[in-house]
Amino acid sequence: MYELSIRANGIKHELVINDNGSITRLTDFGMNLTEKHTPVYIDGLQVIMHNLEEVNKYAEKPIVQEDMVAVVAFTIDRMLRTTGKHARMLNLGDLDAGIYFQAAALKLFDEKNRLYCCGGWGSNQAAPSTTESQLRRFSQTMAKLGVSQQIIPFLGDSLQQLALIQNDYFDAIFLHEQRYGTVMEEMILAIKKLKPGGILMGYHCDCYFSELPPQIQNKDFTPDEQMDGGYHTGVIFALKVLFDDDYEKPLARSTVWKKTITTEVKAGILRQCLPPHDNEQFTRLISQCQALESGLSRLDRMEGGEQLMHEIGSMISACERIAADLAYRTGSTKLKLDIVQLKEQFLEAMMSFERKCEATFQSKVNETRSLLNDWSRTLRDDERRWMYES
């Protein structure tokens, strides 16, 4: 048996769960950064959770109480660490009565907070007419439960709809997908759409990868991997691959998991998931930029002579070839145009060198270095854009 309660911890309050003597803190009300006093949220939390029986009357399948507790607790914990206003969260792939709990938790902080809900065919490819009927029933249910003003529902393939949304937009995203390939794609896309510090949350995580039986840990799997031995292996494998089991699953009886997506986590995951060929090309060009800067600095001091001039020219030509390929793949024509302009300026410097016009030569080298700095900025901007927006 487990017991859910609000306990005082010094001058602050916490939502805790006592599972056979093992106590886990779910929400820290001491982190309240909003304008409302903590008792407002404690009272509201209790009302929301007591509505489980009523909400279950409208649910297509019984709502797991532990999952509801986890979702509400994590939502409130996230909101307490912000102003509690102007929040946007996304529930991806489900239009069922259980969404009430997320919407009610948001409403508790501010009437204008919004929960976007994408219901659609996704990996199941249900008929659009079916989802339209589902949408009507869902909207009617949310109105009866008093949270229709907080919910913005829409239909469509989850991956396609997620790709259309601007980056750094949501405070939290909830995933329902179970298949390995699809949930991996959703996680990576969702990370792009989350604000720094946002919460990525999902269902169907029975345990950590390290807790799976050895024969399941060592099995081969495909993008269609979903269940094995009673475990939701599609989700568990995806969490292992993406986060190396570094995520939270505080309720043993719940399949809900969550991961806080900091700026560092976002950059690391997206860099890891960048196609290796493209990642390698960006890395090579950035390294070449540094080598070119070093070479031009030596030229500025009239060191190295003709041999150094030819080495720099060869490096610029090599960069131009790689940049042309990247420009084609990323759609950034500026990446190619900037290196062409740099190359032309350096050719003028070479001609000045051959004519022994030292003053003109120094001027052309300085202009080349300035263009190199411009190209380096374009390169790094394109790298970030390719990581976060492709």
XYZ file of C-alpha atoms in Angstrom:
390
model
C 0.000 0.000 0.000
C 1.060 3.584 -0.538
C -0.108 6.811 1.065
C -0.073 10.273 -0.495
C 0.173 13.240 1.860
C 1.275 16.837 2.364
C 3.926 17.091 5.041
C 5.601 20.051 6.695
C 9.381 20.146 6.402
C 10.492 23.051 8.535
C 8.798 26.141 7.127
C 7.947 24.554 3.778
C 5.516 21.893 2.602
C 6.050 18.895 0.345
C 3.848 16.429 -1.488
C 5.217 13.012 -0.573
C 4.292 9.416 -1.218
C 4.895 6.721 1.385
C 5.212 3.351 -0.322
C 5.587 0.691 2.375
C 7.861 2.934 4.435
C 9.817 4.337 1.479
C 9.104 8.080 1.267
C 9.539 9.980 -2.015
C 9.077 13.726 -2.444
C 7.070 14.590 -5.558
C 6.524 18.342 -5.218
C 8.475 20.915 -3.227
C 6.170 23.813 -2.358
C 9.139 25.608 -0.805
C 10.209 26.444 -4.380
C 7.109 28.627 -4.918
C 8.143 31.568 -7.152
C 4.578 32.576 -8.077
C 2.362 35.358 -6.745
C -0.078 33.022 -4.977
C 0.441 31.615 -1.505
C 1.288 27.933 -1.157
C -1.994 26.949 0.624
C -3.892 27.862 -2.578
C -1.943 25.219 -4.485
C -2.148 22.621 -1.732
C -5.942 22.968 -1.555
C -6.226 22.944 -5.345
C -4.010 19.873 -5.637
C -6.213 17.938 -3.250
C -9.370 18.911 -5.187
C -7.826 17.811 -8.491
C -6.750 14.438 -7.166
C -10.100 13.796 -5.499
C -11.741 14.126 -8.938
C -10.300 10.819 -10.148
C -13.561 8.907 -9.716
C -15.556 11.547 -11.610
C -13.036 11.757 -14.475
C -12.961 7.973 -14.815
C -16.634 8.080 -15.820
C -15.545 9.660 -19.115
C -12.323 7.718 -19.682
C -12.041 5.115 -22.447
C -10.011 2.962 -20.058
C -9.459 3.281 -16.290
C -6.939 5.967 -15.336
C -4.059 4.581 -13.291
C -4.059 6.558 -10.058
C -0.279 6.466 -9.691
C 0.167 7.834 -13.231
C -2.296 10.639 -12.487
C -0.452 11.515 -9.278
C 2.905 11.618 -11.076
C 1.648 13.832 -13.914
C -0.115 16.310 -11.611
C 2.796 16.450 -9.160
C 5.398 16.996 -11.884
C 3.261 19.665 -13.578
C 2.762 21.592 -10.347
C 6.432 21.235 -9.405
C 7.440 22.734 -12.774
C 4.973 25.614 -12.439
C 6.124 26.479 -8.917
C 9.609 27.141 -10.305
C 8.273 29.749 -12.757
C 5.928 32.712 -12.441
C 3.064 30.271 -12.979
C 1.789 32.395 -15.855
C 1.918 32.216 -19.668
C 2.640 28.487 -19.513
C 2.306 26.283 -22.574
C 2.386 22.508 -22.390
C 1.786 19.863 -25.047
C 0.154 16.447 -24.745
C 1.177 14.497 -27.829
C -0.830 11.583 -29.155
C -3.817 11.237 -26.843
C -7.273 12.777 -26.462
C -8.740 11.103 -23.397
C -10.384 12.232 -20.185
C -7.120 11.879 -18.237
C -5.884 15.078 -19.855
C -8.167 16.864 -17.387
C -5.541 16.463 -14.664
C -2.805 18.273 -16.595
C -5.186 21.057 -17.640
C -6.554 21.460 -14.106
C -3.031 21.706 -12.687
C -2.236 24.485 -15.174
C -5.525 26.280 -14.463
C -4.707 26.252 -10.757
C -1.865 28.686 -11.457
C -3.476 30.909 -14.082
C -6.654 30.776 -16.173
C -4.644 31.751 -19.276
C -2.213 28.831 -19.125
C -2.701 26.494 -22.071
C -2.433 22.767 -22.737
C -2.132 21.878 -26.429
C -3.410 18.384 -27.197
C -2.559 16.559 -30.415
C -4.787 13.597 -31.162
C -4.351 11.709 -34.384
C -3.288 8.675 -36.259
C 0.487 8.687 -35.564
C 1.942 5.185 -35.781
C -1.536 3.632 -35.551
C -2.809 5.302 -38.763
C -6.420 5.562 -37.555
C -8.935 6.976 -40.028
C -9.264 10.796 -39.913
C -13.066 10.474 -39.542
C -12.519 8.474 -36.365
C -10.243 11.108 -34.872
C -12.687 13.910 -35.735
C -15.427 12.084 -33.842
C -13.009 11.548 -30.970
C -12.165 15.250 -30.972
C -15.833 16.210 -30.593
C -16.332 13.832 -27.669
C -13.110 15.010 -26.064
C -14.076 18.699 -26.297
C -17.482 17.982 -24.761
C -15.892 16.043 -21.898
C -13.371 18.788 -21.107
C -16.214 21.332 -21.061
C -18.145 19.206 -18.544
C -15.028 18.952 -16.368
C -14.470 22.717 -16.468
C -11.120 22.929 -18.277
C -12.119 23.480 -21.918
C -10.769 27.055 -21.860
C -7.304 25.768 -20.971
C -7.133 23.210 -23.802
C -6.282 23.736 -27.473
C -6.945 20.423 -29.280
C -5.833 19.609 -32.821
C -5.555 16.552 -35.045
C -2.836 15.060 -37.212
C 0.204 12.850 -37.368
C 2.142 13.524 -34.161
C 5.574 13.835 -35.801
C 4.338 16.077 -38.588
C 2.465 18.347 -36.191
C 5.403 18.548 -33.793
C 7.779 19.488 -36.613
C 5.578 22.483 -37.508
C 5.762 24.012 -34.018
C 8.427 26.625 -33.300
C 11.405 25.703 -31.142
C 11.802 26.629 -27.449
C 8.021 27.037 -27.153
C 6.740 24.645 -24.475
C 7.298 24.347 -20.726
C 6.538 20.620 -20.813
C 5.700 17.940 -23.365
C 3.945 14.639 -22.584
C 4.465 11.640 -24.887
C 2.226 8.570 -25.237
C 3.964 6.654 -28.039
C 5.213 3.105 -27.317
C 7.125 2.051 -30.455
C 10.898 2.495 -30.239
C 11.437 4.205 -33.594
C 8.528 6.620 -33.266
C 9.105 7.530 -29.632
C 12.794 8.216 -30.375
C 11.800 10.617 -33.155
C 9.216 12.257 -30.907
C 11.710 12.686 -28.065
C 14.326 14.336 -30.278
C 11.781 16.664 -31.886
C 10.209 17.436 -28.499
C 13.596 18.416 -27.053
C 13.889 21.070 -29.770
C 10.440 22.419 -28.896
C 11.027 22.677 -25.132
C 12.214 25.822 -23.411
C 15.537 25.447 -21.546
C 14.659 23.839 -18.228
C 11.444 22.394 -19.655
C 10.143 18.940 -18.788
C 9.948 15.996 -21.167
C 7.577 13.404 -19.770
C 6.102 10.164 -20.991
C 4.339 6.940 -20.150
C 4.970 3.189 -20.538
C 8.274 3.002 -18.638
C 7.974 -0.055 -16.395
C 11.565 0.116 -15.147
C 15.050 1.303 -16.021
C 16.972 -0.574 -18.722
C 19.398 -1.859 -16.077
C 16.465 -3.529 -14.286
C 15.348 -5.544 -17.310
C 16.092 -9.290 -17.406
C 19.504 -9.949 -19.055
C 17.974 -11.766 -22.017
C 15.885 -8.678 -22.859
C 18.789 -6.274 -22.332
C 20.901 -8.230 -24.823
C 18.261 -8.737 -27.514
C 18.329 -7.180 -30.967
C 15.470 -4.797 -31.657
C 13.971 -2.856 -34.551
C 12.148 0.484 -34.856
C 8.899 -1.467 -34.322
C 10.024 -2.718 -30.890
C 7.186 -2.204 -28.420
C 6.670 -5.000 -25.861
C 8.618 -7.998 -24.623
C 8.132 -10.119 -21.525
C 5.489 -7.756 -20.164
C 7.822 -4.737 -20.431
C 7.331 -1.694 -22.671
C 10.735 -2.267 -24.241
C 10.222 0.319 -26.995
C 10.134 3.172 -24.479
C 12.708 1.662 -22.119
C 15.242 1.113 -24.927
C 14.674 4.658 -26.252
C 15.284 6.183 -22.815
C 18.457 4.129 -22.473
C 19.793 5.172 -25.882
C 18.920 8.852 -25.500
C 19.550 9.501 -21.800
C 21.559 6.439 -20.709
C 18.958 5.837 -17.964
C 19.576 9.341 -16.562
C 15.946 10.338 -15.983
C 13.462 10.310 -13.098
C 10.937 7.612 -12.313
C 10.070 8.290 -8.665
C 6.861 6.227 -8.415
C 7.611 2.536 -8.622
C 3.946 1.725 -9.290
C 3.707 4.253 -12.132
C 5.049 3.965 -15.684
C 5.479 7.758 -15.908
C 9.013 9.093 -16.430
C 10.391 12.619 -16.743
C 13.581 14.365 -17.798
C 14.492 18.021 -17.224
C 15.895 19.393 -20.485
C 18.505 21.967 -19.518
C 20.419 23.971 -22.121
C 23.353 21.581 -21.703
C 21.185 18.474 -22.064
C 19.503 19.913 -25.172
C 22.798 20.771 -26.864
C 24.320 17.389 -26.012
C 21.355 15.346 -27.232
C 20.912 17.281 -30.463
C 24.625 17.144 -31.232
C 24.562 13.397 -30.577
C 21.588 12.983 -32.901
C 22.980 15.120 -35.712
C 23.761 12.902 -38.731
C 27.434 11.820 -38.280
C 28.480 12.985 -41.758
C 27.142 16.506 -41.208
C 28.537 16.698 -37.688
C 31.981 15.682 -38.955
C 31.894 18.316 -41.701
C 31.019 21.113 -39.285
C 33.788 19.962 -36.934
C 36.357 19.892 -39.766
C 35.436 23.369 -40.958
C 35.612 24.854 -37.462
C 39.057 23.285 -37.042
C 40.134 24.673 -40.436
C 38.949 28.142 -39.387
C 41.311 28.032 -36.444
C 44.199 26.872 -38.658
C 43.484 29.640 -41.179
C 43.442 32.275 -38.447
C 46.812 31.032 -37.217
C 48.257 31.088 -40.744
C 46.959 34.581 -41.506
C 48.418 35.834 -38.219
C 51.837 34.582 -39.331
C 51.405 36.289 -42.711
C 50.553 39.487 -40.890
C 54.049 39.295 -39.425
C 55.515 38.509 -42.876
C 56.493 34.984 -41.765
C 56.448 31.857 -43.898
C 56.634 33.494 -47.304
C 55.459 31.819 -50.479
C 55.080 28.324 -48.997
C 52.717 29.555 -46.278
C 50.712 31.472 -48.881
C 50.141 28.286 -50.880
C 49.260 26.288 -47.722
C 46.619 28.861 -46.782
C 45.282 28.880 -50.334
C 44.966 25.082 -50.283
C 43.117 25.189 -46.938
C 40.668 27.783 -48.250
C 39.990 25.668 -51.361
C 39.378 22.583 -49.195
C 36.978 24.585 -47.000
C 35.168 25.824 -50.088
C 34.477 22.262 -51.265
C 33.133 21.150 -47.871
C 31.120 24.361 -47.485
C 29.530 23.843 -50.906
C 28.327 20.387 -49.848
C 27.024 21.651 -46.497
C 25.334 24.617 -48.162
C 23.467 22.205 -50.410
C 22.458 19.942 -47.495
C 21.435 22.720 -45.092
C 20.071 25.200 -47.621
C 22.448 27.947 -46.402
C 23.801 29.717 -49.485
C 25.538 32.274 -47.253
C 27.910 29.582 -46.015
C 29.215 29.098 -49.562
C 29.075 32.758 -50.648
C 31.114 33.925 -47.646
C 33.944 31.456 -48.287
C 34.006 32.428 -52.001
C 34.351 36.089 -51.026
C 37.125 35.180 -48.586
C 38.945 33.224 -51.294
C 38.770 36.137 -53.745
C 40.195 38.511 -51.143
C 43.045 36.132 -50.381
C 43.887 35.818 -54.103
C 44.284 39.602 -54.178
C 46.616 39.324 -51.188
C 48.682 36.703 -53.041
C 49.012 38.974 -56.087
C 50.146 41.850 -53.854
C 52.707 39.528 -52.286
C 54.072 38.518 -55.686
C 54.322 42.182 -56.732
C 56.055 42.924 -53.396
C 53.522 45.660 -52.552
C 53.884 45.328 -48.772
C 51.353 47.996 -47.761
C 48.683 46.615 -50.104
C 49.558 43.079 -49.028
C 49.041 43.884 -45.330
C 45.726 45.560 -46.114
C 44.496 42.547 -48.106
C 45.575 40.115 -45.365
C 43.655 42.151 -42.771
C 40.571 42.188 -44.996
C 40.915 38.423 -45.462
C 41.055 37.928 -41.681
C 37.928 40.054 -41.275
C 36.103 37.946 -43.867
C 37.320 34.793 -42.119
C 35.706 36.011 -38.887
C 32.449 36.649 -40.765
C 32.533 33.188 -42.318
C 33.312 31.586 -38.957
C 30.198 33.209 -37.456
C 28.088 32.012 -40.382
C 29.473 28.512 -39.917
C 28.655 28.386 -36.200
C 25.202 29.888 -36.768
C 24.490 27.249 -39.406
C 25.713 24.497 -37.097
C 23.313 25.612 -34.355
C 20.469 26.060 -36.834
C 21.039 22.602 -38.306
C 21.072 21.086 -34.800
C 18.023 22.877 -33.424
C 15.840 23.570 -36.434
C 16.413 20.846 -39.011
